[in-house]
Amino acid sequence: LYVGLLAPERGEAAIWHFDGTVWTRIADADRIPARRTATYVQSLRADRDRLYAGVDNRVWQLSDGLWSPVTDADGSVPWPDHANTYALTIVDGEPVVGLTGGAARVFRHVDGRWAEMSEGLPQSFADGIYELHQHDDGQLYAGVMSIAGPGLVYRRDGDHWLLIGGGGVQGSWLSPGSNYPLSFSSYQGQLVVTLNRNPQVAGNFVSIWALREDQWHPVGAPRTPGSWAETDNFNASLVYRNRLVVGAGGRPASNAGVWVFDADGQWREFGGHGV
């Protein structure tokens, strides 16, 4: 088990390893001088015997106990310093990274260099890629943050990206308050995306949607839990024991919860709020 941290000070963005008994700090500025200004381990992805980490505006690789930056041959990367390597996945053994902090851009490291694969993604009114996901259908999906409307979902289609969700496309969400596609998961053959919910208001609508046969539908509507009126961030999802599980939070503080989509089509809280 590996965990990456957001640091309070520059140089303290650490990665820890748990072997089942003991936690060991395996990456920070003391161990890797090149990371003396690093502040945020934004993503971690494992691929067989390698671990990849998105740290600030670089991707790092752990192999045979040694860390090295994943760069072009001259040690550079083809994106600006203000861009962050926030979304990270592995496709056919190669790291693919999505950037935040501006236009939606995606790069893949192939043959020793970063190659851009952003054609079709929005270059304006976007704040970058929040999540990348390879679905059960073998295709790659990207969640694009919007600054002027609902969040968008794109699918890699050949050598370009195709818009498949957001803004009413294929029956998808319309609310500009759901402008962050926060996580993806693959559930019973469906692509599931979780979104934010702003402002926090009561109502029978959900921020969790699934794509089935080229049509989106809200998961669990209209039987929406009442506490979701104070939940604005459905930040994580996964499938566990064939059940869809979502981690959520909101304001005021201590409002975090973990939810499972039951066989009867309802959301049930099994962690948080004293449960």
Tab-separated table of C-alpha atoms in Angstrom:
chain	number	residue	atom	x	y	z
A	1	LEU	CA	0.000	0.000	0.000
A	2	TYR	CA	1.358	3.416	-1.014
A	3	VAL	CA	0.040	6.815	0.069
A	4	GLY	CA	0.973	10.251	-1.294
A	5	LEU	CA	0.531	13.419	0.763
A	6	LEU	CA	-0.243	17.088	0.304
A	7	ALA	CA	2.537	18.970	2.106
A	8	PRO	CA	2.272	21.995	4.426
A	9	GLU	CA	5.660	23.287	3.198
A	10	ARG	CA	7.677	23.023	-0.006
A	11	GLY	CA	9.786	19.899	-0.175
A	12	GLU	CA	7.566	17.920	2.183
A	13	ALA	CA	5.389	16.173	-0.394
A	14	ALA	CA	6.052	12.629	0.799
A	15	ILE	CA	5.139	9.109	-0.285
A	16	TRP	CA	4.808	6.380	2.333
A	17	HIS	CA	4.779	2.593	2.010
A	18	PHE	CA	2.951	0.141	4.296
A	19	ASP	CA	4.170	-3.468	4.279
A	20	GLY	CA	1.368	-4.817	6.465
A	21	THR	CA	3.083	-3.941	9.728
A	22	VAL	CA	5.213	-0.799	9.399
A	23	TRP	CA	4.889	2.516	7.543
A	24	THR	CA	8.094	3.683	5.819
A	25	ARG	CA	8.694	7.071	4.227
A	26	ILE	CA	10.133	6.333	0.767
A	27	ALA	CA	10.043	9.700	-1.055
A	28	ASP	CA	10.584	13.319	-0.013
A	29	ALA	CA	13.104	16.103	-0.616
A	30	ASP	CA	15.664	14.521	1.740
A	31	ARG	CA	15.688	11.326	-0.310
A	32	ILE	CA	15.196	13.011	-3.707
A	33	PRO	CA	16.891	16.459	-3.831
A	34	ALA	CA	15.144	17.274	-7.128
A	35	ARG	CA	11.867	17.365	-5.171
A	36	ARG	CA	12.964	20.137	-2.794
A	37	THR	CA	10.128	22.414	-3.988
A	38	ALA	CA	7.437	19.717	-4.322
A	39	THR	CA	4.184	20.314	-2.453
A	40	TYR	CA	1.598	17.784	-3.648
A	41	VAL	CA	1.568	14.082	-4.522
A	42	GLN	CA	-1.562	14.298	-6.651
A	43	SER	CA	-1.800	10.774	-8.049
A	44	LEU	CA	-0.306	7.294	-7.696
A	45	ARG	CA	-0.669	4.410	-10.143
A	46	ALA	CA	0.937	0.972	-10.070
A	47	ASP	CA	1.801	-1.096	-13.112
A	48	ARG	CA	3.310	-4.508	-12.389
A	49	ASP	CA	6.732	-3.779	-10.809
A	50	ARG	CA	6.603	-0.014	-11.271
A	51	LEU	CA	4.916	2.780	-9.331
A	52	TYR	CA	4.154	6.122	-10.975
A	53	ALA	CA	3.509	9.353	-9.067
A	54	GLY	CA	2.187	12.702	-10.272
A	55	VAL	CA	3.977	15.288	-8.121
A	56	ASP	CA	3.315	18.974	-8.836
A	57	ASN	CA	4.142	19.327	-12.563
A	58	ARG	CA	6.189	16.149	-13.013
A	59	VAL	CA	5.641	12.388	-13.229
A	60	TRP	CA	8.022	10.170	-11.274
A	61	GLN	CA	8.719	6.453	-11.565
A	62	LEU	CA	9.780	3.999	-8.841
A	63	SER	CA	11.535	0.945	-10.250
A	64	ASP	CA	13.961	-1.429	-8.516
A	65	GLY	CA	13.901	0.806	-5.464
A	66	LEU	CA	15.000	3.950	-7.332
A	67	TRP	CA	13.000	7.073	-8.204
A	68	SER	CA	13.501	8.832	-11.537
A	69	PRO	CA	11.551	11.562	-13.370
A	70	VAL	CA	9.629	10.541	-16.480
A	71	THR	CA	10.779	13.120	-19.027
A	72	ASP	CA	11.940	13.589	-22.589
A	73	ALA	CA	15.517	12.595	-23.383
A	74	ASP	CA	16.847	16.058	-22.459
A	75	GLY	CA	15.157	15.965	-19.033
A	76	SER	CA	12.347	18.368	-19.969
A	77	VAL	CA	8.585	18.049	-20.285
A	78	PRO	CA	6.482	19.681	-23.047
A	79	TRP	CA	4.010	21.460	-20.756
A	80	PRO	CA	4.328	24.726	-18.783
A	81	ASP	CA	5.511	24.880	-15.174
A	82	HIS	CA	2.114	26.037	-13.908
A	83	ALA	CA	0.399	22.860	-15.196
A	84	ASN	CA	-0.069	20.051	-12.665
A	85	THR	CA	0.078	16.316	-13.367
A	86	TYR	CA	-3.204	15.700	-11.576
A	87	ALA	CA	-4.690	12.741	-13.459
A	88	LEU	CA	-2.636	9.635	-14.110
A	89	THR	CA	-3.324	6.215	-15.575
A	90	ILE	CA	-1.455	3.420	-17.341
A	91	VAL	CA	-2.365	2.305	-20.867
A	92	ASP	CA	-0.553	-0.669	-22.416
A	93	GLY	CA	2.272	-0.273	-19.910
A	94	GLU	CA	2.837	3.432	-20.613
A	95	PRO	CA	1.905	6.326	-18.292
A	96	VAL	CA	-0.762	8.745	-19.507
A	97	VAL	CA	-1.120	12.061	-17.678
A	98	GLY	CA	-3.858	14.695	-17.684
A	99	LEU	CA	-2.981	18.262	-16.723
A	100	THR	CA	-4.866	20.807	-14.613
A	101	GLY	CA	-4.423	24.569	-14.514
A	102	GLY	CA	-5.661	25.650	-17.931
A	103	ALA	CA	-6.620	23.991	-21.199
A	104	ALA	CA	-7.499	20.290	-21.092
A	105	ARG	CA	-4.327	18.489	-22.190
A	106	VAL	CA	-3.292	14.823	-22.127
A	107	PHE	CA	0.156	13.335	-22.779
A	108	ARG	CA	1.439	9.784	-23.147
A	109	HIS	CA	5.036	8.694	-22.599
A	110	VAL	CA	6.020	6.600	-25.614
A	111	ASP	CA	9.494	5.689	-26.910
A	112	GLY	CA	11.234	7.846	-24.335
A	113	ARG	CA	9.267	11.056	-24.854
A	114	TRP	CA	5.972	12.685	-23.947
A	115	ALA	CA	3.608	12.812	-26.927
A	116	GLU	CA	0.546	15.053	-26.754
A	117	MET	CA	-2.846	13.475	-27.416
A	118	SER	CA	-5.207	16.415	-26.780
A	119	GLU	CA	-6.986	16.829	-30.110
A	120	GLY	CA	-10.720	17.259	-29.530
A	121	LEU	CA	-10.425	18.388	-25.902
A	122	PRO	CA	-11.585	21.934	-24.996
A	123	GLN	CA	-8.885	24.586	-24.984
A	124	SER	CA	-11.064	27.318	-23.459
A	125	PHE	CA	-13.590	27.515	-20.600
A	126	ALA	CA	-11.849	24.503	-19.056
A	127	ASP	CA	-9.534	24.088	-16.089
A	128	GLY	CA	-7.911	20.859	-17.123
A	129	ILE	CA	-8.281	17.109	-16.624
A	130	TYR	CA	-9.378	15.951	-13.173
A	131	GLU	CA	-9.494	12.207	-13.874
A	132	LEU	CA	-8.521	9.596	-16.458
A	133	HIS	CA	-9.993	6.109	-16.552
A	134	GLN	CA	-9.681	3.030	-18.746
A	135	HIS	CA	-13.133	1.457	-18.721
A	136	ASP	CA	-14.099	-2.217	-19.046
A	137	ASP	CA	-14.613	-1.618	-22.769
A	138	GLY	CA	-10.862	-0.956	-23.086
A	139	GLN	CA	-11.343	2.681	-24.020
A	140	LEU	CA	-9.866	5.707	-22.252
A	141	TYR	CA	-12.109	8.375	-20.697
A	142	ALA	CA	-11.272	11.865	-19.423
A	143	GLY	CA	-13.134	14.113	-16.990
A	144	VAL	CA	-12.752	17.806	-17.871
A	145	MET	CA	-13.345	20.550	-15.312
A	146	SER	CA	-15.403	23.458	-16.641
A	147	ILE	CA	-15.292	27.102	-15.575
A	148	ALA	CA	-18.436	28.092	-17.472
A	149	GLY	CA	-20.847	25.167	-17.365
A	150	PRO	CA	-21.226	21.528	-16.393
A	151	GLY	CA	-18.227	19.216	-16.223
A	152	LEU	CA	-17.570	17.185	-19.365
A	153	VAL	CA	-16.663	13.577	-20.128
A	154	TYR	CA	-14.681	12.660	-23.241
A	155	ARG	CA	-13.833	9.269	-24.765
A	156	ARG	CA	-10.701	8.575	-26.733
A	157	ASP	CA	-11.841	7.724	-30.252
A	158	GLY	CA	-8.964	6.835	-32.568
A	159	ASP	CA	-6.585	9.788	-32.622
A	160	HIS	CA	-8.956	12.339	-31.057
A	161	TRP	CA	-11.376	12.818	-28.150
A	162	LEU	CA	-15.161	12.683	-28.488
A	163	LEU	CA	-17.540	14.493	-26.122
A	164	ILE	CA	-19.949	11.927	-24.655
A	165	GLY	CA	-21.260	13.498	-21.421
A	166	GLY	CA	-22.172	16.816	-19.823
A	167	GLY	CA	-24.437	19.641	-20.904
A	168	GLY	CA	-27.247	17.282	-21.852
A	169	VAL	CA	-25.185	15.195	-24.292
A	170	GLN	CA	-26.746	11.715	-24.433
A	171	GLY	CA	-29.181	12.654	-21.666
A	172	SER	CA	-26.447	13.745	-19.238
A	173	TRP	CA	-26.370	16.336	-16.443
A	174	LEU	CA	-27.151	19.989	-17.174
A	175	SER	CA	-26.359	21.804	-13.922
A	176	PRO	CA	-23.386	24.225	-14.071
A	177	GLY	CA	-23.024	23.466	-10.361
A	178	SER	CA	-21.761	20.005	-11.308
A	179	ASN	CA	-18.636	21.256	-13.054
A	180	TYR	CA	-16.093	18.759	-11.678
A	181	PRO	CA	-16.087	15.118	-12.884
A	182	LEU	CA	-14.398	13.851	-9.735
A	183	SER	CA	-14.032	10.104	-10.248
A	184	PHE	CA	-14.758	7.266	-12.645
A	185	SER	CA	-15.480	3.603	-11.981
A	186	SER	CA	-16.631	0.610	-14.019
A	187	TYR	CA	-19.775	-0.963	-12.554
A	188	GLN	CA	-21.696	-3.838	-14.145
A	189	GLY	CA	-20.480	-2.806	-17.583
A	190	GLN	CA	-21.464	0.827	-17.071
A	191	LEU	CA	-19.161	3.830	-16.890
A	192	VAL	CA	-19.922	5.704	-13.658
A	193	VAL	CA	-18.894	9.310	-13.019
A	194	THR	CA	-19.268	11.209	-9.745
A	195	LEU	CA	-19.591	14.994	-9.717
A	196	ASN	CA	-19.758	17.879	-7.275
A	197	ARG	CA	-23.067	19.394	-6.154
A	198	ASN	CA	-23.107	23.164	-5.811
A	199	PRO	CA	-24.869	24.937	-4.326
A	200	GLN	CA	-25.854	22.645	-1.467
A	201	VAL	CA	-29.633	22.456	-1.800
A	202	ALA	CA	-32.226	19.828	-1.038
A	203	GLY	CA	-33.910	17.979	-3.870
A	204	ASN	CA	-34.313	14.624	-5.554
A	205	PHE	CA	-31.288	14.825	-7.786
A	206	VAL	CA	-27.978	13.017	-7.585
A	207	SER	CA	-24.420	13.783	-8.618
A	208	ILE	CA	-23.645	10.204	-9.650
A	209	TRP	CA	-24.377	9.184	-13.241
A	210	ALA	CA	-23.894	6.010	-15.277
A	211	LEU	CA	-23.555	5.513	-19.027
A	212	ARG	CA	-25.462	2.544	-20.367
A	213	GLU	CA	-25.984	1.854	-24.069
A	214	ASP	CA	-24.957	5.406	-25.028
A	215	GLN	CA	-27.410	7.032	-22.597
A	216	TRP	CA	-26.686	8.567	-19.210
A	217	HIS	CA	-28.960	8.068	-16.207
A	218	PRO	CA	-28.721	9.276	-12.588
A	219	VAL	CA	-27.871	6.473	-10.161
A	220	GLY	CA	-30.409	6.131	-7.358
A	221	ALA	CA	-32.751	8.986	-8.269
A	222	PRO	CA	-35.306	9.965	-7.131
A	223	ARG	CA	-34.741	8.323	-3.711
A	224	THR	CA	-31.962	10.734	-2.754
A	225	PRO	CA	-30.619	10.655	0.848
A	226	GLY	CA	-31.647	13.772	2.747
A	227	SER	CA	-28.108	14.420	4.008
A	228	TRP	CA	-26.948	14.935	0.430
A	229	ALA	CA	-28.437	18.428	0.673
A	230	GLU	CA	-25.304	19.180	2.744
A	231	THR	CA	-22.953	17.141	0.561
A	232	ASP	CA	-21.141	18.905	-2.237
A	233	ASN	CA	-18.236	16.625	-3.087
A	234	PHE	CA	-18.586	13.036	-4.294
A	235	ASN	CA	-14.859	12.722	-4.714
A	236	ALA	CA	-14.169	8.980	-4.862
A	237	SER	CA	-15.791	5.820	-6.172
A	238	LEU	CA	-14.901	2.168	-6.612
A	239	VAL	CA	-16.507	-1.233	-6.991
A	240	TYR	CA	-16.130	-3.538	-3.983
A	241	ARG	CA	-17.699	-7.010	-3.824
A	242	ASN	CA	-19.751	-6.105	-6.901
A	243	ARG	CA	-21.234	-3.046	-5.180
A	244	LEU	CA	-20.740	0.587	-6.149
A	245	VAL	CA	-19.192	2.528	-3.264
A	246	VAL	CA	-18.840	6.323	-3.086
A	247	GLY	CA	-16.935	8.559	-0.661
A	248	ALA	CA	-18.455	12.011	-0.153
A	249	GLY	CA	-18.073	15.152	1.952
A	250	GLY	CA	-19.377	18.634	2.426
A	251	ARG	CA	-19.933	21.513	4.793
A	252	PRO	CA	-20.003	21.971	7.725
A	253	ALA	CA	-16.925	20.012	8.735
A	254	SER	CA	-17.324	16.379	9.899
A	255	ASN	CA	-19.934	15.798	7.199
A	256	ALA	CA	-18.014	13.051	5.377
A	257	GLY	CA	-19.753	9.799	4.530
A	258	VAL	CA	-19.229	6.513	2.691
A	259	TRP	CA	-22.176	5.162	0.707
A	260	VAL	CA	-23.059	1.930	-1.083
A	261	PHE	CA	-25.621	1.487	-3.850
A	262	ASP	CA	-27.767	-1.396	-2.605
A	263	ALA	CA	-29.398	-4.104	-4.682
A	264	ASP	CA	-32.785	-2.424	-4.087
A	265	GLY	CA	-31.648	0.690	-5.937
A	266	GLN	CA	-31.068	2.937	-2.914
A	267	TRP	CA	-28.018	4.631	-1.462
A	268	ARG	CA	-27.163	3.437	2.060
A	269	GLU	CA	-24.594	5.064	4.314
A	270	PHE	CA	-22.230	2.647	6.045
A	271	GLY	CA	-19.535	5.049	7.258
A	272	GLY	CA	-19.606	8.572	8.701
A	273	HIS	CA	-22.167	10.449	10.807
A	274	GLY	CA	-21.591	7.959	13.613
A	275	VAL	CA	-22.710	4.963	11.558
